GROMACS .gro file of C-alpha atoms in nm:
model
  495
    1MET     CA    1   2.139   3.160   3.077
    2ILE     CA    2   2.021   3.425   3.221
    3GLU     CA    3   1.858   3.352   3.559
    4PRO     CA    4   1.445   3.487   3.624
    5ILE     CA    5   1.370   3.771   3.830
    6LYS     CA    6   1.101   3.603   3.954
    7GLU     CA    7   0.913   3.278   3.894
    8THR     CA    8   0.565   3.096   4.010
    9LYS     CA    9   0.336   2.778   3.979
   10VAL     CA   10  -0.034   2.797   3.883
   11GLU     CA   11  -0.143   2.431   3.934
   12MET     CA   12  -0.463   2.340   3.583
   13LYS     CA   13  -0.728   2.153   3.677
   14GLN     CA   14  -1.105   2.053   3.400
   15THR     CA   15  -1.283   2.228   3.646
   16LEU     CA   16  -1.280   2.575   3.466
   17LEU     CA   17  -1.479   2.885   3.499
   18PHE     CA   18  -1.680   3.006   3.269
   19PRO     CA   19  -1.725   3.357   3.259
   20GLU     CA   20  -2.007   3.489   3.083
   21GLU     CA   21  -1.770   3.782   2.967
   22ASP     CA   22  -1.532   3.479   2.736
   23PHE     CA   23  -1.914   3.281   2.643
   24PHE     CA   24  -2.009   3.616   2.470
   25TYR     CA   25  -1.713   3.636   2.247
   26GLU     CA   26  -1.676   3.281   2.174
   27VAL     CA   27  -2.102   3.289   2.075
   28ARG     CA   28  -2.068   3.646   1.925
   29LYS     CA   29  -1.761   3.531   1.708
   30PHE     CA   30  -1.870   3.174   1.571
   31LEU     CA   31  -2.284   3.350   1.478
   32TYR     CA   32  -2.070   3.650   1.338
   33TRP     CA   33  -1.755   3.566   1.187
   34SER     CA   34  -1.766   3.141   1.108
   35ILE     CA   35  -2.082   3.167   0.914
   36PRO     CA   36  -2.030   3.253   0.546
   37VAL     CA   37  -2.253   3.582   0.457
   38GLU     CA   38  -2.395   3.386   0.149
   39GLU     CA   39  -2.474   3.089   0.332
   40VAL     CA   40  -2.614   3.338   0.620
   41LYS     CA   41  -2.838   3.541   0.285
   42GLU     CA   42  -2.890   3.227   0.172
   43LYS     CA   43  -3.125   3.076   0.447
   44GLY     CA   44  -3.241   3.456   0.468
   45LEU     CA   45  -3.181   3.540   0.824
   46GLU     CA   46  -2.927   3.866   0.760
   47ARG     CA   47  -3.172   3.969   1.012
   48TYR     CA   48  -3.117   3.781   1.346
   49PHE     CA   49  -2.695   3.843   1.258
   50TYR     CA   50  -2.633   4.192   1.066
   51ASP     CA   51  -2.900   4.405   1.182
   52GLU     CA   52  -2.892   4.687   1.483
   53GLU     CA   53  -3.172   4.564   1.764
   54PRO     CA   54  -3.172   4.298   1.958
   55ASN     CA   55  -3.082   3.979   1.831
   56LEU     CA   56  -2.954   3.647   1.910
   57ILE     CA   57  -2.637   3.727   2.146
   58ASP     CA   58  -2.972   3.902   2.341
   59ASP     CA   59  -3.136   3.595   2.329
   60LEU     CA   60  -2.819   3.355   2.426
   61LYS     CA   61  -2.763   3.624   2.753
   62ARG     CA   62  -3.109   3.589   2.892
   63ILE     CA   63  -3.133   3.202   2.825
   64TYR     CA   64  -2.788   3.181   3.022
   65ASN     CA   65  -2.872   3.432   3.299
   66SER     CA   66  -3.169   3.259   3.403
   67ARG     CA   67  -2.867   2.991   3.433
   68PRO     CA   68  -2.637   2.823   3.587
   69ARG     CA   69  -2.309   3.030   3.535
   70THR     CA   70  -2.090   2.798   3.620
   71LEU     CA   71  -1.939   2.484   3.387
   72ARG     CA   72  -1.741   2.235   3.556
   73ASN     CA   73  -1.575   1.923   3.380
   74PHE     CA   74  -1.761   1.969   3.077
   75PHE     CA   75  -2.045   1.906   3.323
   76ASP     CA   76  -2.354   2.195   3.486
   77GLU     CA   77  -2.425   2.183   3.762
   78LYS     CA   78  -2.679   1.989   3.692
   79GLY     CA   79  -2.504   1.710   3.591
   80ARG     CA   80  -2.604   1.808   3.192
   81PRO     CA   81  -2.298   1.711   3.018
   82ILE     CA   82  -2.218   2.058   2.793
   83THR     CA   83  -2.290   1.989   2.453
   84ASN     CA   84  -2.663   1.964   2.626
   85TYR     CA   85  -2.609   2.257   2.815
   86VAL     CA   86  -2.455   2.457   2.492
   87LYS     CA   87  -2.743   2.245   2.198
   88GLY     CA   88  -3.014   2.380   2.481
   89LEU     CA   89  -2.861   2.770   2.500
   90VAL     CA   90  -2.858   2.775   2.159
   91ARG     CA   91  -3.190   2.625   2.027
   92GLN     CA   92  -3.418   2.837   2.281
   93ALA     CA   93  -3.306   3.047   2.120
   94LEU     CA   94  -3.310   2.998   1.738
   95LYS     CA   95  -3.674   2.855   1.854
   96GLU     CA   96  -3.791   3.235   2.042
   97ARG     CA   97  -3.748   3.390   1.724
   98ASN     CA   98  -3.877   3.147   1.481
   99ILE     CA   99  -3.511   3.085   1.287
  100LYS     CA  100  -3.519   2.692   1.051
  101ILE     CA  101  -3.165   2.673   1.039
  102GLU     CA  102  -3.144   2.384   0.774
  103GLU     CA  103  -2.748   2.267   0.929
  104GLU     CA  104  -2.893   2.300   1.313
  105GLU     CA  105  -2.643   2.046   1.401
  106LYS     CA  106  -2.357   2.086   1.193
  107ILE     CA  107  -2.383   2.484   1.330
  108ILE     CA  108  -2.405   2.401   1.705
  109SER     CA  109  -2.105   2.124   1.667
  110LYS     CA  110  -1.903   2.386   1.531
  111LEU     CA  111  -1.977   2.613   1.790
  112LEU     CA  112  -1.923   2.283   2.050
  113SER     CA  113  -1.590   2.224   1.974
  114GLU     CA  114  -1.517   2.629   2.021
  115ILE     CA  115  -1.641   2.530   2.364
  116ARG     CA  116  -1.377   2.280   2.425
  117ASN     CA  117  -1.090   2.432   2.374
  118TRP     CA  118  -1.132   2.634   2.729
  119TYR     CA  119  -1.086   2.295   2.932
  120GLY     CA  120  -0.726   2.145   2.930
  121GLU     CA  121  -0.602   1.798   3.047
  122GLU     CA  122  -0.457   1.861   3.458
  123GLY     CA  123  -0.115   1.957   3.526
  124THR     CA  124   0.112   2.185   3.611
  125LEU     CA  125   0.225   2.583   3.465
  126ARG     CA  126   0.541   2.736   3.551
  127PHE     CA  127   0.586   3.129   3.562
  128TYR     CA  128   0.921   3.219   3.466
  129LEU     CA  129   0.973   3.621   3.487
  130TYR     CA  130   1.278   3.756   3.261
  131GLU     CA  131   1.479   4.124   3.214
  132PRO     CA  132   1.365   4.165   2.869
  133LYS     CA  133   1.729   4.088   2.715
  134ALA     CA  134   1.670   3.737   2.790
  135PHE     CA  135   1.406   3.647   2.466
  136PHE     CA  136   1.751   3.680   2.285
  137ASP     CA  137   1.834   3.360   2.478
  138PHE     CA  138   1.602   3.228   2.408
  139GLN     CA  139   1.496   3.250   2.042
  140GLY     CA  140   1.423   2.906   1.950
  141LEU     CA  141   1.301   2.719   2.264
  142CYS     CA  142   0.983   2.792   2.278
  143GLY     CA  143   0.800   2.750   1.915
  144ASP     CA  144   0.884   3.121   1.826
  145GLU     CA  145   1.127   2.995   1.544
  146ASN     CA  146   0.917   3.175   1.277
  147SER     CA  147   0.783   3.468   1.507
  148CYS     CA  148   0.866   3.835   1.330
  149PHE     CA  149   1.022   3.980   1.652
  150ARG     CA  150   1.270   3.683   1.607
  151THR     CA  151   1.646   3.851   1.481
  152GLY     CA  152   1.684   3.847   1.117
  153GLY     CA  153   1.253   3.818   1.143
  154CYS     CA  154   1.058   4.113   0.955
  155ASN     CA  155   0.948   4.325   1.291
  156GLU     CA  156   1.321   4.286   1.491
  157ALA     CA  157   1.391   4.602   1.614
  158HIS     CA  158   1.052   4.535   1.795
  159SER     CA  159   1.176   4.263   2.043
  160ILE     CA  160   1.541   4.515   2.038
  161TRP     CA  161   1.314   4.848   2.164
  162MET     CA  162   1.159   4.691   2.396
  163SER     CA  163   1.460   4.515   2.510
  164GLU     CA  164   1.636   4.755   2.477
  165TYR     CA  165   1.537   5.111   2.466
  166MET     CA  166   1.232   5.032   2.718
  167GLU     CA  167   1.362   4.801   2.948
  168ASP     CA  168   1.275   4.982   3.283
  169GLU     CA  169   0.841   4.872   3.120
  170PHE     CA  170   0.888   4.542   2.955
  171ARG     CA  171   0.926   4.216   3.077
  172PHE     CA  172   0.996   3.846   2.897
  173ILE     CA  173   0.769   3.523   3.027
  174VAL     CA  174   0.787   3.119   3.027
  175ILE     CA  175   0.593   2.900   3.071
  176LYS     CA  176   0.595   2.573   3.139
  177PHE     CA  177   0.392   2.304   3.072
  178TYR     CA  178   0.354   2.022   3.307
  179ASP     CA  179   0.109   1.678   3.282
  180LYS     CA  180  -0.017   1.563   3.534
  181GLU     CA  181   0.302   1.360   3.582
  182ASP     CA  182   0.496   1.627   3.580
  183ILE     CA  183   0.625   1.529   3.282
  184HIS     CA  184   0.776   1.822   3.042
  185ILE     CA  185   0.505   1.901   2.734
  186GLY     CA  186   0.597   2.218   2.632
  187GLN     CA  187   0.730   2.571   2.738
  188GLY     CA  188   0.563   2.933   2.524
  189ARG     CA  189   0.646   3.277   2.593
  190CYS     CA  190   0.487   3.592   2.584
  191TRP     CA  191   0.599   4.026   2.608
  192LEU     CA  192   0.516   4.218   2.989
  193TYR     CA  193   0.447   4.579   2.955
  194ILE     CA  194   0.406   4.680   3.251
  195ILE     CA  195   0.139   5.040   3.360
  196ASP     CA  196   0.276   5.183   3.672
  197ASN     CA  197   0.304   4.812   3.863
  198ASN     CA  198  -0.132   4.831   3.886
  199ALA     CA  199  -0.222   4.664   3.551
  200VAL     CA  200  -0.009   4.556   3.276
  201PHE     CA  201  -0.027   4.383   2.892
  202ALA     CA  202   0.093   4.030   2.804
  203THR     CA  203   0.113   3.877   2.427
  204ASN     CA  204   0.316   3.842   2.134
  205PHE     CA  205   0.288   3.396   2.248
  206TYR     CA  206   0.466   3.167   2.154
  207SER     CA  207   0.418   2.772   2.212
  208VAL     CA  208   0.652   2.404   2.165
  209GLY     CA  209   0.471   2.138   2.283
  210PHE     CA  210   0.137   2.296   2.393
  211ASP     CA  211  -0.093   2.547   2.209
  212ILE     CA  212  -0.051   2.877   2.487
  213LYS     CA  213  -0.326   2.990   2.268
  214ARG     CA  214  -0.610   2.740   2.393
  215HIS     CA  215  -0.909   2.969   2.564
  216CYS     CA  216  -0.831   2.680   2.890
  217PHE     CA  217  -0.519   2.792   2.942
  218LYS     CA  218  -0.569   3.170   2.964
  219TYR     CA  219  -0.701   3.161   3.307
  220PRO     CA  220  -0.426   3.032   3.497
  221ILE     CA  221  -0.150   3.230   3.264
  222ALA     CA  222  -0.349   3.489   3.359
  223ARG     CA  223  -0.352   3.396   3.753
  224GLY     CA  224   0.029   3.316   3.676
  225ILE     CA  225   0.108   3.691   3.596
  226ARG     CA  226  -0.155   3.816   3.887
  227GLN     CA  227   0.149   3.575   4.140
  228LEU     CA  228   0.456   3.798   3.981
  229MET     CA  229   0.351   4.089   4.021
  230GLY     CA  230   0.214   4.082   4.351
  231TRP     CA  231  -0.133   4.158   4.326
  232LYS     CA  232  -0.468   3.946   4.575
  233ASP     CA  233  -0.676   4.003   4.322
  234ALA     CA  234  -0.677   4.131   3.955
  235HIS     CA  235  -0.933   4.068   3.666
  236PHE     CA  236  -0.804   4.039   3.262
  237THR     CA  237  -0.943   4.027   2.997
  238ARG     CA  238  -0.890   3.996   2.556
  239LYS     CA  239  -0.783   4.331   2.452
  240ASP     CA  240  -0.499   4.528   2.287
  241VAL     CA  241  -0.331   4.818   2.489
  242PRO     CA  242  -0.183   5.095   2.197
  243LEU     CA  243   0.166   5.000   2.188
  244PRO     CA  244   0.327   5.089   1.910
  245ILE     CA  245   0.499   4.712   1.846
  246TYR     CA  246   0.311   4.484   1.588
  247LEU     CA  247   0.029   4.326   1.825
  248ASN     CA  248  -0.122   3.999   1.696
  249GLY     CA  249  -0.409   3.986   1.862
  250ASP     CA  250  -0.395   3.756   2.118
  251GLY     CA  251  -0.377   4.027   2.418
  252LEU     CA  252  -0.449   4.000   2.752
  253ILE     CA  253  -0.448   4.340   2.997
  254ILE     CA  254  -0.438   4.211   3.378
  255TRP     CA  255  -0.501   4.466   3.654
  256ASN     CA  256  -0.543   4.513   4.004
  257PRO     CA  257  -0.900   4.576   4.090
  258LYS     CA  258  -0.790   4.755   4.371
  259VAL     CA  259  -0.601   5.076   4.110
  260TYR     CA  260  -0.822   5.089   3.862
  261ALA     CA  261  -1.185   4.954   3.791
  262SER     CA  262  -1.169   4.791   3.477
  263SER     CA  263  -0.925   4.700   3.133
  264ASP     CA  264  -1.081   5.044   2.958
  265ASP     CA  265  -0.935   5.320   3.286
  266VAL     CA  266  -0.611   5.103   3.165
  267ILE     CA  267  -0.648   5.204   2.849
  268ARG     CA  268  -0.664   5.568   2.942
  269LYS     CA  269  -0.393   5.603   3.156
  270VAL     CA  270  -0.136   5.463   2.926
  271GLU     CA  271  -0.338   5.659   2.594
  272LYS     CA  272  -0.265   5.937   2.784
  273GLU     CA  273   0.037   5.925   3.064
  274ASN     CA  274   0.320   5.634   2.890
  275THR     CA  275   0.585   5.742   2.684
  276GLY     CA  276   0.837   5.503   2.461
  277ILE     CA  277   1.127   5.643   2.256
  278CYS     CA  278   1.220   5.643   1.889
  279MET     CA  279   1.577   5.515   1.863
  280ASN     CA  280   1.673   5.742   1.585
  281CYS     CA  281   1.660   6.064   1.802
  282GLY     CA  282   1.712   5.852   2.095
  283LYS     CA  283   1.399   6.169   2.270
  284ARG     CA  284   1.066   6.022   2.431
  285TYR     CA  285   0.808   6.035   2.349
  286PRO     CA  286   0.393   5.943   2.438
  287LEU     CA  287   0.274   5.646   2.303
  288HIS     CA  288   0.094   5.760   2.051
  289GLU     CA  289   0.344   6.026   1.850
  290LEU     CA  290   0.543   5.711   1.726
  291ASP     CA  291   0.435   5.464   1.541
  292TYR     CA  292   0.635   5.229   1.361
  293LEU     CA  293   0.785   5.195   1.017
  294ASP     CA  294   0.702   4.940   0.746
  295SER     CA  295   0.950   4.798   0.667
  296ASP     CA  296   1.359   4.826   0.622
  297TYR     CA  297   1.533   5.188   0.788
  298TYR     CA  298   1.888   5.249   0.901
  299LEU     CA  299   1.798   5.394   1.258
  300ARG     CA  300   2.091   5.627   1.342
  301ASP     CA  301   2.071   5.557   1.703
  302TYR     CA  302   2.076   5.221   1.715
  303ASP     CA  303   2.330   5.222   1.450
  304GLY     CA  304   2.102   5.042   1.140
  305VAL     CA  305   1.840   4.838   1.272
  306LEU     CA  306   1.698   4.633   0.988
  307GLY     CA  307   1.302   4.519   0.957
  308SER     CA  308   1.116   4.788   1.024
  309GLY     CA  309   1.156   5.006   1.365
  310ILE     CA  310   0.954   5.242   1.684
  311VAL     CA  311   1.036   5.554   1.582
  312CYS     CA  312   0.910   5.934   1.648
  313TYR     CA  313   0.633   6.096   1.333
  314ASP     CA  314   0.944   6.336   1.246
  315CYS     CA  315   1.185   6.093   1.183
  316LYS     CA  316   0.941   5.845   1.029
  317ASP     CA  317   0.956   6.165   0.781
  318ASN     CA  318   1.334   6.169   0.803
  319VAL     CA  319   1.515   5.796   0.891
  320GLU     CA  320   1.662   5.600   0.544
  321ARG     CA  321   1.603   5.360   0.362
  322ALA     CA  322   1.859   5.073   0.478
  323TYR     CA  323   2.002   4.835   0.333
  324ARG     CA  324   2.114   4.440   0.498
  325CYS     CA  325   2.534   4.396   0.368
  326GLU     CA  326   2.537   4.079   0.160
  327HIS     CA  327   2.902   4.042   0.282
  328CYS     CA  328   2.884   4.068   0.686
  329GLY     CA  329   2.445   4.082   0.755
  330ARG     CA  330   2.495   4.435   0.915
  331SER     CA  331   2.213   4.730   0.748
  332VAL     CA  332   2.348   5.037   0.634
  333PRO     CA  333   2.156   5.300   0.497
  334GLU     CA  334   2.068   5.384   0.119
  335SER     CA  335   2.326   5.657   0.111
  336GLU     CA  336   2.577   5.499   0.198
  337ALA     CA  337   2.541   5.155   0.027
  338TYR     CA  338   2.712   5.054  -0.184
  339LEU     CA  339   2.518   4.816  -0.517
  340ILE     CA  340   2.663   4.533  -0.690
  341ASP     CA  341   2.530   4.284  -0.952
  342ASP     CA  342   2.206   4.340  -0.713
  343LEU     CA  343   2.313   4.275  -0.419
  344VAL     CA  344   2.386   4.560  -0.161
  345TYR     CA  345   2.737   4.594   0.059
  346CYS     CA  346   2.838   4.861   0.320
  347GLU     CA  347   3.147   5.058   0.278
  348THR     CA  348   3.389   4.840   0.486
  349CYS     CA  349   3.287   4.547   0.318
  350TYR     CA  350   3.311   4.691   0.025
  351CYS     CA  351   3.631   4.858   0.038
  352GLU     CA  352   3.784   4.407   0.107
  353LEU     CA  353   3.618   4.269  -0.225
  354TYR     CA  354   3.579   4.497  -0.428
  355VAL     CA  355   3.813   4.831  -0.622
  356VAL     CA  356   3.690   5.060  -0.858
  357CYS     CA  357   3.870   4.983  -1.279
  358GLU     CA  358   4.090   5.294  -1.363
  359ILE     CA  359   3.999   5.311  -1.701
  360CYS     CA  360   3.748   5.216  -1.727
  361GLY     CA  361   3.571   5.308  -1.316
  362GLU     CA  362   3.322   4.937  -1.322
  363ASP     CA  363   3.364   4.787  -0.984
  364VAL     CA  364   3.584   4.487  -1.025
  365TYR     CA  365   3.574   4.179  -0.759
  366ARG     CA  366   3.960   4.244  -0.627
  367GLU     CA  367   4.042   3.855  -0.677
  368ASP     CA  368   3.974   3.945  -1.027
  369ALA     CA  369   4.159   4.292  -1.047
  370ILE     CA  370   4.530   4.387  -1.179
  371ILE     CA  371   4.733   4.604  -1.022
  372ASP     CA  372   4.937   4.822  -1.357
  373ALA     CA  373   5.287   4.966  -1.230
  374TYR     CA  374   5.165   5.305  -1.143
  375GLY     CA  375   4.929   5.109  -0.820
  376ASN     CA  376   4.635   5.089  -1.011
  377TYR     CA  377   4.353   4.857  -1.016
  378LEU     CA  378   4.270   4.795  -1.348
  379CYS     CA  379   3.970   4.483  -1.463
  380PRO     CA  380   4.080   4.191  -1.667
  381ASP     CA  381   3.936   4.352  -2.019
  382CYS     CA  382   4.114   4.734  -1.997
  383LEU     CA  383   4.369   4.541  -1.896
  384GLU     CA  384   4.378   4.333  -2.213
  385ARG     CA  385   4.314   4.673  -2.362
  386HIS     CA  386   4.536   4.978  -2.248
  387ARG     CA  387   4.805   4.797  -2.085
  388PHE     CA  388   5.116   4.594  -2.222
  389LYS     CA  389   5.331   4.336  -1.925
  390CYS     CA  390   5.723   4.372  -1.912
  391GLU     CA  391   5.921   4.084  -1.918
  392GLU     CA  392   6.128   4.184  -1.669
  393CYS     CA  393   5.983   4.263  -1.399
  394GLU     CA  394   5.630   4.117  -1.524
  395GLU     CA  395   5.469   4.449  -1.448
  396TYR     CA  396   5.231   4.643  -1.633
  397TYR     CA  397   5.328   4.956  -1.848
  398ASP     CA  398   5.077   5.253  -2.058
  399GLU     CA  399   5.217   5.147  -2.403
  400ASP     CA  400   5.422   5.470  -2.417
  401ASP     CA  401   5.663   5.343  -2.140
  402ILE     CA  402   5.678   5.039  -2.270
  403VAL     CA  403   5.990   4.933  -2.620
  404PHE     CA  404   5.983   4.528  -2.784
  405ALA     CA  405   6.313   4.519  -2.791
  406GLN     CA  406   6.579   4.274  -2.834
  407ILE     CA  407   6.828   4.085  -2.661
  408ILE     CA  408   7.124   3.963  -2.820
  409ASP     CA  409   7.480   3.696  -2.621
  410TRP     CA  410   7.633   3.401  -2.784
  411SER     CA  411   7.549   3.070  -2.797
  412ASP     CA  412   7.876   2.885  -2.709
  413TRP     CA  413   7.891   2.611  -3.002
  414GLU     CA  414   8.088   2.400  -3.265
  415ASP     CA  415   8.009   2.195  -3.568
  416LYS     CA  416   8.172   1.971  -3.738
  417GLU     CA  417   8.347   2.200  -3.946
  418GLY     CA  418   8.512   2.337  -3.684
  419ARG     CA  419   8.207   2.703  -3.731
  420ARG     CA  420   8.202   2.795  -3.294
  421GLY     CA  421   7.929   3.038  -3.184
  422PHE     CA  422   7.696   3.295  -3.351
  423PRO     CA  423   7.474   3.623  -3.221
  424ASP     CA  424   7.115   3.458  -3.083
  425LEU     CA  425   6.801   3.669  -2.951
  426THR     CA  426   6.524   3.700  -2.748
  427GLU     CA  427   6.251   3.920  -2.844
  428LYS     CA  428   6.053   4.039  -2.512
  429THR     CA  429   5.890   4.324  -2.490
  430ILE     CA  430   6.011   4.612  -2.189
  431CYS     CA  431   5.950   4.925  -2.005
  432ASP     CA  432   6.149   5.199  -1.934
  433ARG     CA  433   6.237   5.136  -1.594
  434CYS     CA  434   6.498   4.775  -1.718
  435LEU     CA  435   6.523   4.917  -2.013
  436LYS     CA  436   6.834   5.212  -1.808
  437ASP     CA  437   6.882   4.877  -1.632
  438TRP     CA  438   7.072   4.790  -1.913
  439GLU     CA  439   7.227   5.125  -1.954
  440GLU     CA  440   7.528   5.042  -1.823
  441ASP     CA  441   7.597   4.686  -1.916
  442ALA     CA  442   7.533   4.664  -2.249
  443TYR     CA  443   7.519   4.899  -2.601
  444ILE     CA  444   7.155   4.974  -2.640
  445PHE     CA  445   7.077   5.109  -2.995
  446ASN     CA  446   6.768   5.118  -3.236
  447CYS     CA  447   6.940   4.900  -3.537
  448ARG     CA  448   7.027   5.079  -3.834
  449TYR     CA  449   6.778   4.866  -4.085
  450CYS     CA  450   6.480   4.818  -3.904
  451GLY     CA  451   6.495   5.014  -3.599
  452THR     CA  452   6.470   4.706  -3.384
  453LEU     CA  453   6.609   4.870  -3.049
  454THR     CA  454   6.873   4.591  -2.949
  455ILE     CA  455   7.080   4.573  -2.676
  456ILE     CA  456   7.436   4.327  -2.685
  457PRO     CA  457   7.587   4.304  -2.333
  458ILE     CA  458   7.923   4.437  -2.229
  459HIS     CA  459   8.050   4.102  -2.166
  460TYR     CA  460   7.956   3.922  -2.421
  461ALA     CA  461   8.097   4.227  -2.680
  462GLU     CA  462   8.408   4.202  -2.522
  463LYS     CA  463   8.430   3.811  -2.551
  464TYR     CA  464   8.343   3.766  -2.872
  465PRO     CA  465   8.389   4.063  -3.107
  466TYR     CA  466   8.105   3.993  -3.414
  467LEU     CA  467   7.991   4.099  -3.128
  468LYS     CA  468   8.142   4.434  -3.055
  469GLU     CA  469   8.159   4.513  -3.394
  470MET     CA  470   7.758   4.432  -3.462
  471ALA     CA  471   7.714   4.753  -3.109
  472GLU     CA  472   7.936   4.987  -3.267
  473GLU     CA  473   7.845   4.936  -3.578
  474LYS     CA  474   7.390   4.950  -3.483
  475VAL     CA  475   7.249   4.668  -3.673
  476CYS     CA  476   7.114   4.353  -3.492
  477ALA     CA  477   7.110   4.024  -3.501
  478TYR     CA  478   6.728   3.961  -3.777
  479PRO     CA  479   6.915   3.772  -4.066
  480GLN     CA  480   6.753   4.097  -4.306
  481CYS     CA  481   6.974   4.293  -4.117
  482GLN     CA  482   7.245   4.121  -4.113
  483TYR     CA  483   7.263   4.103  -4.496
  484LEU     CA  484   7.267   4.426  -4.559
  485TYR     CA  485   7.506   4.542  -4.289
  486ARG     CA  486   7.731   4.236  -4.463
  487THR     CA  487   7.606   4.436  -4.842
  488ASP     CA  488   7.774   4.823  -4.734
  489LYS     CA  489   8.079   4.572  -4.575
  490LEU     CA  490   8.093   4.468  -4.934
  491GLU     CA  491   8.045   4.708  -5.190
  492GLU     CA  492   8.320   4.964  -4.890
  493GLU     CA  493   8.573   4.712  -4.875
  494VAL     CA  494   8.565   4.660  -5.318
  495ALA     CA  495   8.539   5.083  -5.306
   0.00000   0.00000   0.00000
């Protein structure tokens, strides 16, 4: 496991500050997004939620600003429960605008549920800062088994881009949560984009054992990152930075107030000055000139990344689609891919697993293919229709290079009447090469009667005169041919 560059910890208590901007962010989100449009229309409240005039949010801000801004331990500074406090804010705003909502209690309850998420158990968050490549060591340990950034995920190339191409600009953070009894509850992670060491952008939070995205963890996480960066003071807000990677809307911009006046200054810095590397051509471009591919492409600078990729606009128009080899898992550019039975293979695996039938030109699984006598691969169907097996050498030949022959020897036996022996034959298909091997050791001829190629080994012919006679007279062992031969011989003797 890679050692962390730096580590720190932040103590968590139930006493948390409640900044005005975050309170109204939740109120706005609740009022504008959580109430169904149909319900708003049904109750005739469109103008209170969607018009351009000062609306309920403005009233809430005015009322809120007239009261204490710090909410502690679910109570305000006068000791009133936060539930009553928030109810009072909402009800007063509704009353001043003469808004009557029949399900007021239900709506307020939903809002309170959101706000309670800002408070958590007492405990400790421990932070570990790593080089970006540590991400691959922690995969699956921080609740990101299904993260799109994981190896094999749809945005795998993004983590590769951050860890291999942009390793100076990115860091990887592991956050472990311990309860007040110092018992390990769970751990999470996030990516950190460093902006000139005076601002950072934390994004893509995942966790297991606890919900790292709960509001109550946002403030201590921001403090922990500030401590890792070595800043005495820091401001933060929930916004995204224009990076050419997938952002899931959980980003935090944290900045040094001595350098940046606001998060907008940080964003402008990134947009105008920061650069990134194209994974296809390897050149640096302003970040706004990089984009991520939304499908599988082959990136030559990385030698084949699947699952999108970060490229410049010129390369985006020119990169090839890519596929993953079914056998070895490597990515293959479209121009080099082998598609067989709807499965894709790279050239190496294709050559390892398949051959091309010499006759029909179809791909054949290597284990199913047969090599003929000429060194060609054939599919079983073409072998059956176009090749013949030599029964001597067991090689497969074209019909022009193979013949049918009978090989004659002599069976030694003696019957009760004292008769001994008769020609025995074996019928075989023989290739021309094996036939030549017989030339020095056998009589080879075509039967004068039926034309069948006949082979009589010399050592049998020398031992048994009848076989030699057959060889000299060119007569095979077929009974009909023997009969014709004896008849012709008898006629000659009679004549």
